[in-house]
Amino acid sequence: MKTFTRSEVARHSAENDIWIIIDASVYDMSRFIDMHPGGAFPILEFAGKDATDAFYGLHKQDVLLKYNRYKIGTIENEQPQINFYQAGDISKVPYAESSFWMGYKSPYFTENHARFRVAVRKILDGLKSEAREIEDSGERPSDEFVQKVGAAGLLAANIGPDAVHGIHLPGGIKPEEYDYFYEMIVHEEFARWACPGLGSGLLGGMTISVPTVINFGKPALKAKVLPLVLSGKKRMCLAITEPYTGSDVANIKTTAKLSSDGSHYIVNGVKKWITTGCFADYFSTAVRTEGGISMLLIERTEGVETKLIKTSSGSSAGTAYVTFENVKVPKENLLGVENQGFKVILSNFNHERYIMLCGASMAARLVVEDCFKWANQRKVFGKRLIDQPVIRNKLAGMIAQVESMHNWLENLTFQMNHMNYDEQSIKMAGPLALCKYQMTRMLHHVSDDACQIFGGRAITKGGMGRNIESLQRTYKFSAILGGSEEIMADLGVRQAMKYFPKGARL
Ligand SMILES: Cc1cc2nc3c(=O)[nH]c(=O)nc-3n(C[C@H](O)[C@H](O)[C@H](O)COP(=O)(O)OP(=O)(O)OC[C@H]3O[C@@H](n4cnc5c(N)ncnc54)[C@H](O)[C@@H]3O)c2cc1C
């Protein structure tokens, strides 16, 4: 790369010969000017001059990477002043990372967790632009893309400690070392893509359905299905909800009748809003059997149809309306015991909520980081936004809420690490439900304040406000799915009532 003086750059200010400076780098805009999505005017204004402040007032760093081919050199004896994000970097913006990563002490995290986060971040940063292309197109995540995530060990890692046996994990972490804090890191890192549609299509269905096979599948079924799903060669979803019944699972109508020779079930019914359903090869499905509710793993075979339901998170989620018409399902595909499907369904709830909590916490943190940066770079009425007390007040509220929720979540993660499954089932349902209730209330407030700080960009797709727009469009998913806010609040108090001492009086 050549070096130039500022006066040399200044000589290139004619309409067909335009150079500009952005953070000590020189860009030749002569060929680009007609292609500039914002028109020629904003560039002409800075022909031959330093456009750093104006550029960062209107664009994210990604834009410089995208158009790096127009960079022709740097300014002599000058160093860039702006931290340029590199894949895997830990942010230096206050509160952009949780406290351990900001240099504070932690009773929970170790150097191995730190190494793991950087390794996962590098991998997912490397896939981020592809992820965003899929998200924006609303397309099915390609087999190649899903398998790249699988090959990195991250499909299994996303499901949790029970799924990583024999998996090569990022950062050289041994599978036996993989605890819930590692899992937390994985959910957080995926959330940094800010691709809620793709996230659901890639991970949403499988993370809630694969545990039903791991914990309740027969050995032959597990041996067949798990390697395919964890490598990304096949996809799976959880099909419980029906048009008639959402929260009230006991009322499902899909039937499974055992054939006269007892070798298979015949399934008939419909399922609604099934995340990843459009792309799924396997459906872990709640059905009504002779004496109650059972869970069956149904393969996409004759009689299985899926139709896309468009939701606010975008079509890459593959949210499906599923119909089962006389579908033959081998008896071996029964998950758990016949008529005891509720046990299978309930066994998943705590962990599903845990996953949502980790993703939600990071989605809010990402927005706080964007708001902090934006408040520092956006100038209005001659002042930076951060110089306005009202903006600092909003940021303070956002930070305090994110930190409070995250710290509670770390504590719950610690509890999960130190409890076996049975103890978790007894003790964790209430606190996880209340944490989810409060987390989604937090998302509501943080998203609202972030929109006000970002102004028009918060309600514009793509560009600088991308993460803010995405959160305000989709945060309600966490408040409705996996147990709605009302149900979470109620469950939390009802669970607490179980342990309310009989003699307790004021
Ligand atoms: C995008 C999307 C993806 C989904 N993915 C899946 C999936 O992969 N698999 C699957 O099986 N299901 C899935 N669902 C279904 C989801 O779990 C249900 O939407 C959820 O259980 C709520 O059911 P409902 O929408 O029918 O609301 P309803 O049950 O009709 O409830 C409506 C509202 O009433 C309130 N309410 C209900 N009961 C009570 C009560 N007892 N006390 C107080 N308030 C109450 C709730 O807060 C709720 O907001 C998905 C849904 C959506 C929208």
XYZ file of C-alpha atoms and ligand atoms in Angstrom:
559
model
C 0.000 0.000 0.000
C 1.230 3.466 -0.889
C 1.389 6.379 1.520
C 0.167 9.882 0.694
C 0.262 13.283 2.317
C -2.987 15.065 3.094
C -2.173 17.745 0.499
C -1.711 15.060 -2.156
C -5.169 13.723 -1.331
C -6.579 17.244 -1.506
C -5.562 17.491 -5.168
C -8.014 14.675 -6.026
C -11.232 16.589 -5.609
C -12.639 16.779 -9.137
C -15.877 14.967 -9.995
C -14.076 12.250 -11.979
C -11.083 12.036 -9.634
C -12.197 11.793 -6.018
C -10.111 10.610 -3.103
C -11.263 10.710 0.498
C -9.661 9.901 3.855
C -11.297 7.668 6.430
C -9.322 7.101 9.615
C -5.870 7.576 8.003
C -6.744 5.376 5.006
C -7.138 6.783 1.505
C -9.983 5.620 -0.745
C -10.359 6.330 -4.455
C -14.080 6.971 -4.889
C -13.939 7.925 -8.596
C -15.420 4.633 -9.836
C -17.636 4.076 -6.797
C -19.430 7.408 -6.758
C -22.154 6.356 -9.205
C -22.726 3.156 -7.234
C -22.929 4.793 -3.798
C -26.334 3.793 -2.397
C -26.629 7.240 -0.779
C -26.021 9.099 -4.073
C -23.060 11.222 -5.186
C -23.688 14.271 -2.968
C -22.386 12.939 0.390
C -19.128 11.848 -1.254
C -18.604 14.983 -3.357
C -18.866 17.048 -0.192
C -15.719 15.337 1.088
C -13.732 15.100 -2.138
C -10.050 15.465 -1.253
C -10.891 15.725 2.472
C -11.132 13.715 5.671
C -14.560 12.082 5.842
C -14.017 10.008 9.019
C -16.688 11.634 11.216
C -19.212 11.845 8.403
C -18.576 8.222 7.444
C -19.046 6.897 10.966
C -22.120 9.077 11.383
C -23.750 7.096 8.604
C -22.140 3.656 8.353
C -20.937 0.651 10.292
C -17.370 -0.641 9.980
C -18.646 -3.574 7.908
C -19.084 -1.147 4.997
C -15.344 -0.437 4.894
C -14.634 -4.147 4.801
C -17.144 -4.639 2.000
C -15.618 -1.897 -0.132
C -12.020 -2.441 0.882
C -11.064 -2.763 -2.790
C -11.310 1.033 -3.144
C -8.595 1.601 -0.544
C -5.434 2.791 -2.302
C -3.160 3.667 0.577
C -2.685 5.374 3.935
C -1.728 8.829 5.161
C 1.966 9.286 5.784
C 3.005 9.192 9.480
C -0.587 8.762 10.717
C -2.084 5.848 12.603
C -5.759 4.834 12.547
C -7.595 6.140 15.614
C -10.596 3.850 15.395
C -10.448 0.295 16.739
C -11.155 -1.908 13.795
C -12.990 -5.046 14.786
C -11.186 -8.311 13.977
C -12.871 -11.724 14.090
C -12.820 -13.051 17.648
C -12.120 -9.662 19.276
C -13.487 -9.020 22.746
C -15.092 -5.584 22.795
C -13.518 -2.819 24.833
C -16.762 -0.845 25.020
C -17.908 -0.801 28.663
C -20.666 -3.364 29.367
C -20.416 -4.789 25.849
C -19.189 -8.016 27.434
C -20.103 -9.599 30.735
C -17.869 -8.654 33.646
C -15.308 -11.482 33.482
C -14.477 -10.487 29.920
C -14.162 -6.848 30.981
C -11.363 -7.723 33.393
C -13.409 -8.306 36.559
C -13.064 -11.364 38.791
C -15.528 -14.212 38.471
C -16.325 -17.130 40.749
C -17.594 -19.036 37.706
C -15.427 -18.569 34.645
C -11.911 -19.898 34.054
C -9.212 -19.214 31.496
C -10.554 -22.200 29.547
C -13.939 -20.529 29.282
C -12.171 -17.404 28.031
C -10.274 -19.401 25.398
C -13.428 -21.170 24.363
C -15.347 -17.905 23.892
C -12.669 -16.435 21.653
C -12.503 -19.632 19.587
C -16.299 -19.754 19.180
C -16.457 -16.045 18.398
C -13.816 -16.413 15.682
C -15.743 -19.243 14.051
C -19.088 -17.464 14.203
C -17.642 -14.103 13.128
C -16.268 -15.940 10.110
C -19.761 -17.146 9.262
C -21.555 -13.916 10.132
C -21.836 -12.333 6.708
C -23.167 -15.604 5.253
C -25.585 -15.856 8.195
C -26.856 -12.349 7.539
C -27.296 -13.022 3.852
C -29.457 -16.033 4.683
C -31.407 -14.052 7.284
C -32.075 -11.183 4.863
C -33.054 -13.486 2.006
C -35.430 -15.534 4.184
C -34.010 -18.662 2.561
C -33.525 -22.123 3.993
C -30.074 -22.296 5.626
C -28.098 -24.311 3.061
C -26.835 -27.828 3.838
C -23.303 -26.557 3.408
C -23.826 -23.766 5.946
C -25.483 -26.032 8.531
C -22.744 -28.624 8.111
C -20.041 -25.999 8.620
C -21.610 -25.186 11.994
C -21.887 -28.921 12.714
C -18.251 -29.574 11.781
C -17.163 -26.861 14.233
C -18.898 -28.854 16.986
C -21.345 -26.041 17.569
C -24.612 -27.847 16.804
C -23.833 -30.331 19.576
C -22.398 -27.639 21.857
C -25.603 -25.680 21.471
C -27.621 -28.602 22.843
C -25.548 -28.808 25.973
C -23.263 -31.056 28.033
C -25.295 -34.202 27.256
C -24.705 -33.848 23.520
C -20.966 -33.267 23.237
C -19.543 -36.752 23.915
C -17.036 -37.520 21.168
C -17.355 -34.018 19.690
C -14.288 -31.953 18.788
C -14.989 -28.650 20.550
C -13.549 -25.196 19.733
C -10.581 -24.017 21.775
C -9.495 -27.586 22.473
C -12.053 -27.936 25.281
C -12.503 -31.559 26.323
C -16.085 -32.833 26.137
C -15.949 -33.990 29.790
C -15.035 -30.439 30.806
C -17.977 -28.913 28.950
C -20.334 -27.467 31.563
C -23.315 -25.111 31.453
C -21.036 -22.071 31.445
C -19.558 -23.255 28.139
C -23.063 -23.803 26.876
C -24.027 -20.305 27.980
C -21.119 -18.920 25.952
C -22.301 -20.777 22.842
C -25.847 -19.366 23.064
C -24.480 -15.892 23.637
C -22.111 -16.101 20.708
C -24.840 -17.259 18.319
C -26.995 -14.362 19.562
C -24.281 -11.957 18.386
C -25.193 -12.738 14.792
C -28.472 -10.927 15.516
C -30.201 -13.231 13.039
C -33.281 -14.418 14.912
C -34.853 -16.074 11.879
C -31.777 -18.019 10.845
C -31.011 -18.792 14.490
C -34.413 -20.467 14.792
C -34.077 -22.313 11.486
C -30.566 -23.522 12.233
C -30.747 -24.209 15.966
C -34.211 -23.500 17.356
C -35.903 -26.736 16.371
C -33.005 -29.029 17.062
C -32.010 -27.697 20.476
C -35.475 -28.349 21.852
C -36.017 -31.676 20.095
C -32.665 -33.516 20.154
C -32.743 -33.935 23.975
C -35.954 -35.956 23.610
C -33.939 -38.497 21.582
C -30.815 -38.310 23.771
C -32.787 -38.858 26.971
C -35.699 -41.024 25.824
C -34.713 -42.640 22.502
C -33.942 -46.349 22.224
C -30.214 -47.091 21.653
C -30.662 -48.036 17.972
C -32.653 -44.885 17.276
C -30.046 -42.722 18.987
C -27.217 -44.401 17.086
C -28.981 -43.733 13.791
C -30.296 -40.230 14.320
C -27.869 -38.324 16.574
C -24.740 -38.401 14.382
C -26.794 -37.227 11.409
C -28.395 -34.355 13.275
C -25.331 -33.205 15.209
C -23.265 -33.057 12.032
C -25.971 -31.052 10.247
C -26.732 -33.724 7.654
C -30.327 -34.008 8.901
C -32.536 -31.549 10.748
C -34.978 -32.012 13.572
C -37.820 -30.147 15.267
C -40.206 -30.423 18.202
C -43.888 -30.635 17.281
C -46.228 -30.167 20.222
C -48.416 -27.109 19.567
C -51.608 -27.420 17.509
C -53.978 -24.803 16.140
C -56.428 -25.638 18.926
C -53.966 -25.708 21.761
C -50.802 -23.797 22.677
C -50.042 -23.340 26.355
C -52.597 -26.019 27.243
C -50.597 -28.998 25.940
C -52.919 -31.625 27.485
C -55.568 -30.816 24.873
C -53.680 -31.936 21.769
C -55.728 -33.856 19.200
C -53.116 -35.550 16.981
C -53.664 -39.301 17.309
C -51.352 -42.295 17.054
C -53.107 -45.653 16.757
C -51.078 -48.813 17.171
C -51.422 -51.235 14.228
C -53.071 -54.578 14.926
C -49.699 -56.371 14.798
C -48.214 -53.808 17.210
C -45.326 -52.976 14.852
C -46.140 -49.334 14.117
C -48.368 -46.381 14.861
C -50.598 -44.590 12.368
C -50.457 -40.849 13.030
C -53.095 -38.306 12.018
C -53.298 -34.643 12.982
C -51.864 -31.164 12.541
C -49.209 -29.103 14.297
C -48.765 -25.346 14.163
C -45.805 -22.947 14.490
C -43.187 -25.669 14.434
C -39.768 -23.995 14.412
C -37.418 -25.472 11.743
C -40.392 -27.649 10.690
C -40.157 -26.694 7.000
C -36.595 -28.016 6.841
C -36.950 -30.927 9.255
C -36.240 -34.558 8.457
C -37.384 -35.652 11.933
C -40.302 -34.439 14.042
C -40.284 -35.217 17.771
C -44.048 -35.182 18.075
C -46.624 -35.193 20.873
C -49.491 -37.533 20.038
C -52.555 -38.901 21.764
C -52.308 -42.689 22.269
C -54.829 -45.109 23.726
C -54.285 -44.126 27.387
C -52.704 -40.659 27.328
C -50.062 -38.562 25.593
C -46.951 -40.103 24.034
C -43.933 -38.783 22.137
C -42.929 -40.222 18.769
C -39.999 -39.460 16.508
C -41.606 -39.147 13.080
C -39.461 -39.175 9.946
C -40.425 -37.052 6.946
C -42.064 -39.877 5.007
C -45.263 -40.342 3.035
C -48.136 -38.444 4.615
C -45.977 -35.711 6.211
C -46.466 -32.235 4.718
C -45.089 -28.890 5.862
C -46.158 -25.396 4.886
C -44.335 -22.169 5.782
C -45.921 -19.853 8.349
C -44.462 -16.374 7.954
C -43.574 -14.780 11.286
C -41.858 -11.555 12.332
C -38.469 -13.257 12.663
C -38.332 -14.088 8.945
C -38.709 -17.201 6.860
C -35.275 -18.693 7.526
C -36.818 -19.917 10.778
C -38.740 -22.444 8.684
C -41.757 -22.138 11.011
C -44.197 -24.740 9.772
C -47.767 -25.861 9.712
C -47.361 -29.642 9.716
C -49.923 -32.183 8.627
C -49.697 -35.897 9.367
C -52.014 -38.038 7.256
C -51.914 -41.764 7.960
C -48.198 -41.599 8.644
C -46.644 -44.963 9.506
C -44.228 -44.679 12.431
C -42.272 -47.737 13.672
C -42.948 -48.677 17.293
C -39.180 -48.328 17.918
C -39.575 -44.575 17.393
C -41.528 -44.206 20.633
C -39.633 -41.809 22.924
C -39.892 -42.923 26.540
C -42.887 -44.940 27.653
C -46.268 -45.049 25.922
C -48.815 -42.733 27.557
C -46.056 -41.043 29.568
C -45.168 -38.455 26.961
C -45.722 -35.623 29.399
C -42.582 -36.672 31.199
C -40.668 -36.238 27.923
C -42.266 -32.877 27.183
C -41.752 -31.481 30.676
C -38.173 -32.734 30.898
C -37.230 -30.289 28.180
C -38.837 -27.128 29.454
C -36.190 -25.959 31.941
C -33.405 -26.324 29.435
C -35.369 -24.685 26.609
C -35.984 -21.698 28.871
C -32.334 -21.629 29.874
C -31.284 -21.423 26.215
C -33.717 -18.585 25.613
C -32.395 -16.728 28.647
C -28.798 -16.851 27.422
C -29.745 -15.663 23.923
C -31.988 -12.902 25.249
C -29.358 -11.615 27.638
C -26.796 -11.281 24.838
C -29.306 -9.774 22.393
C -29.895 -6.987 24.923
C -26.177 -6.565 25.624
C -25.438 -6.237 21.906
C -27.978 -3.450 21.688
C -26.419 -1.700 24.686
C -23.037 -1.809 22.945
C -24.497 -0.378 19.743
C -26.269 2.369 21.691
C -23.115 3.263 23.599
C -21.108 3.531 20.370
C -23.865 5.394 18.571
C -24.301 7.872 21.418
C -20.583 8.627 21.148
C -20.439 9.014 17.378
C -23.777 10.636 16.545
C -23.760 14.420 16.663
C -27.059 16.271 16.967
C -27.411 20.046 17.487
C -23.624 20.284 17.584
C -23.212 17.806 20.458
C -22.664 14.089 20.715
C -25.742 12.242 21.916
C -23.785 11.027 24.951
C -23.441 14.674 26.032
C -27.212 14.823 26.594
C -28.178 13.832 30.183
C -31.360 12.145 28.998
C -29.375 9.779 26.784
C -26.968 8.943 29.601
C -29.961 8.265 31.803
C -31.442 5.858 29.265
C -28.088 4.080 28.873
C -27.748 3.767 32.636
C -31.158 2.105 32.866
C -30.339 -0.273 30.028
C -26.953 -1.253 31.445
C -28.305 -1.773 34.951
C -31.105 -4.000 33.685
C -28.839 -6.100 31.460
C -26.250 -6.539 34.212
C -28.878 -7.502 36.815
C -30.419 -10.128 34.594
C -27.092 -11.491 33.466
C -25.847 -11.868 37.017
C -28.966 -13.783 37.986
C -28.481 -15.982 34.951
C -24.871 -16.730 35.901
C -26.080 -17.785 39.334
C -28.714 -20.091 37.819
C -26.037 -21.559 35.535
C -23.895 -22.286 38.584
C -26.843 -24.039 40.250
C -27.409 -26.180 37.157
C -23.729 -27.126 37.124
C -23.982 -28.414 40.666
C -27.285 -30.284 40.506
C -28.097 -33.576 38.904
C -31.094 -33.774 36.608
C -33.535 -34.757 39.399
C -32.473 -31.929 41.677
C -32.681 -29.481 38.772
C -36.224 -30.676 38.038
C -37.275 -29.995 41.615
C -35.462 -26.738 42.260
C -34.903 -24.951 38.946
C -38.340 -24.715 37.314
C -39.488 -21.796 39.503
C -36.326 -19.642 39.360
C -35.844 -20.236 35.616
C -39.476 -19.292 34.969
C -39.187 -16.104 37.024
C -35.865 -15.245 35.406
C -37.441 -15.702 31.970
C -40.381 -13.537 32.983
C -38.053 -10.770 34.150
C -35.653 -11.215 31.198
C -38.397 -10.560 28.677
C -39.663 -7.559 30.682
C -36.053 -6.314 30.531
C -35.963 -6.871 26.749
C -39.107 -4.780 26.432
C -37.563 -1.811 28.254
C -34.105 -2.099 26.699
C -35.511 -2.419 23.202
C -37.762 0.580 23.748
C -34.938 2.824 25.000
C -32.569 1.603 22.275
C -35.134 2.606 19.648
C -35.369 6.094 21.109
C -31.565 6.465 21.142
C -31.238 5.279 17.544
C -34.155 7.263 16.149
C -35.104 6.506 12.547
C -32.381 3.901 12.152
C -34.066 1.784 14.842
C -37.025 1.245 12.579
C -35.062 0.831 9.363
C -33.963 -2.617 8.228
C -30.208 -3.123 7.793
C -27.578 -0.426 8.221
C -26.484 1.068 11.506
C -29.627 0.251 13.441
C -29.778 -3.345 12.270
C -29.406 -4.957 15.702
C -31.856 -2.537 17.277
C -34.490 -3.036 14.573
C -34.082 -6.775 14.749
C -34.556 -6.845 18.528
C -37.609 -4.589 18.562
C -39.218 -6.740 15.850
C -38.523 -10.051 17.552
C -38.109 -9.713 21.325
C -41.705 -10.781 21.861
C -40.773 -14.272 20.650
C -38.964 -14.850 23.929
C -41.965 -13.482 25.829
C -44.422 -15.876 24.159
C -42.529 -19.044 23.232
C -41.235 -21.577 25.713
C -43.873 -20.426 28.193
C -45.414 -16.981 27.956
C -44.635 -14.238 30.450
C -47.922 -14.719 32.282
C -47.429 -18.450 32.543
C -43.820 -18.037 33.680
C -44.821 -15.604 36.400
C -47.583 -17.905 37.560
C -45.356 -20.985 37.484
C -42.673 -19.207 39.488
C -45.062 -18.329 42.291
C -46.846 -21.700 42.226
C -43.501 -23.496 42.503
C -42.543 -21.272 45.431
C -45.895 -22.067 47.092
C -44.906 -25.751 47.129
C -42.174 -24.896 49.595
C -44.036 -22.234 51.523
C -43.763 -23.256 55.179
C -47.155 -24.101 56.671
C -46.576 -22.130 59.825
C -45.197 -18.985 58.217
C -47.111 -15.937 59.443
C -46.313 -12.256 59.799
C -42.822 -18.395 16.008
C -43.306 -19.506 16.867
C -42.537 -20.658 16.975
C -42.992 -21.728 17.741
N -42.266 -22.893 17.777
C -42.821 -23.997 18.325
C -42.205 -25.270 18.202
O -41.114 -25.407 17.647
N -42.838 -26.351 18.706
C -44.034 -26.262 19.332
O -44.564 -27.276 19.765
N -44.642 -25.046 19.512
C -44.079 -23.929 19.005
N -44.703 -22.710 19.136
C -45.903 -22.614 19.913
C -45.710 -21.862 21.207
O -45.090 -22.675 22.151
C -47.096 -21.373 21.628
O -47.387 -20.254 20.829
C -47.148 -21.021 23.062
O -47.151 -22.207 23.803
C -48.371 -20.201 23.393
O -49.503 -20.794 22.837
P -50.595 -19.895 22.047
O -49.879 -19.018 21.140
O -51.609 -20.827 21.472
O -51.247 -19.034 23.157
P -52.446 -19.432 24.107
O -52.155 -20.687 24.817
O -53.694 -19.348 23.330
O -52.384 -18.237 25.110
C -52.643 -16.888 24.687
C -52.153 -15.941 25.756
O -52.889 -16.172 26.941
C -52.043 -16.251 28.060
N -52.365 -17.412 28.894
C -52.614 -18.674 28.472
N -52.844 -19.474 29.523
C -52.756 -18.697 30.628
C -52.859 -18.941 32.033
N -53.107 -20.158 32.503
N -52.687 -17.905 32.873
C -52.433 -16.672 32.412
N -52.305 -16.378 31.104
C -52.444 -17.373 30.228
C -50.643 -16.471 27.541
O -49.794 -15.567 28.178
C -50.681 -16.180 26.073
O -49.889 -15.064 25.752
C -44.227 -21.619 18.430
C -44.986 -20.441 18.342
C -44.542 -19.398 17.562
C -45.388 -18.171 17.468
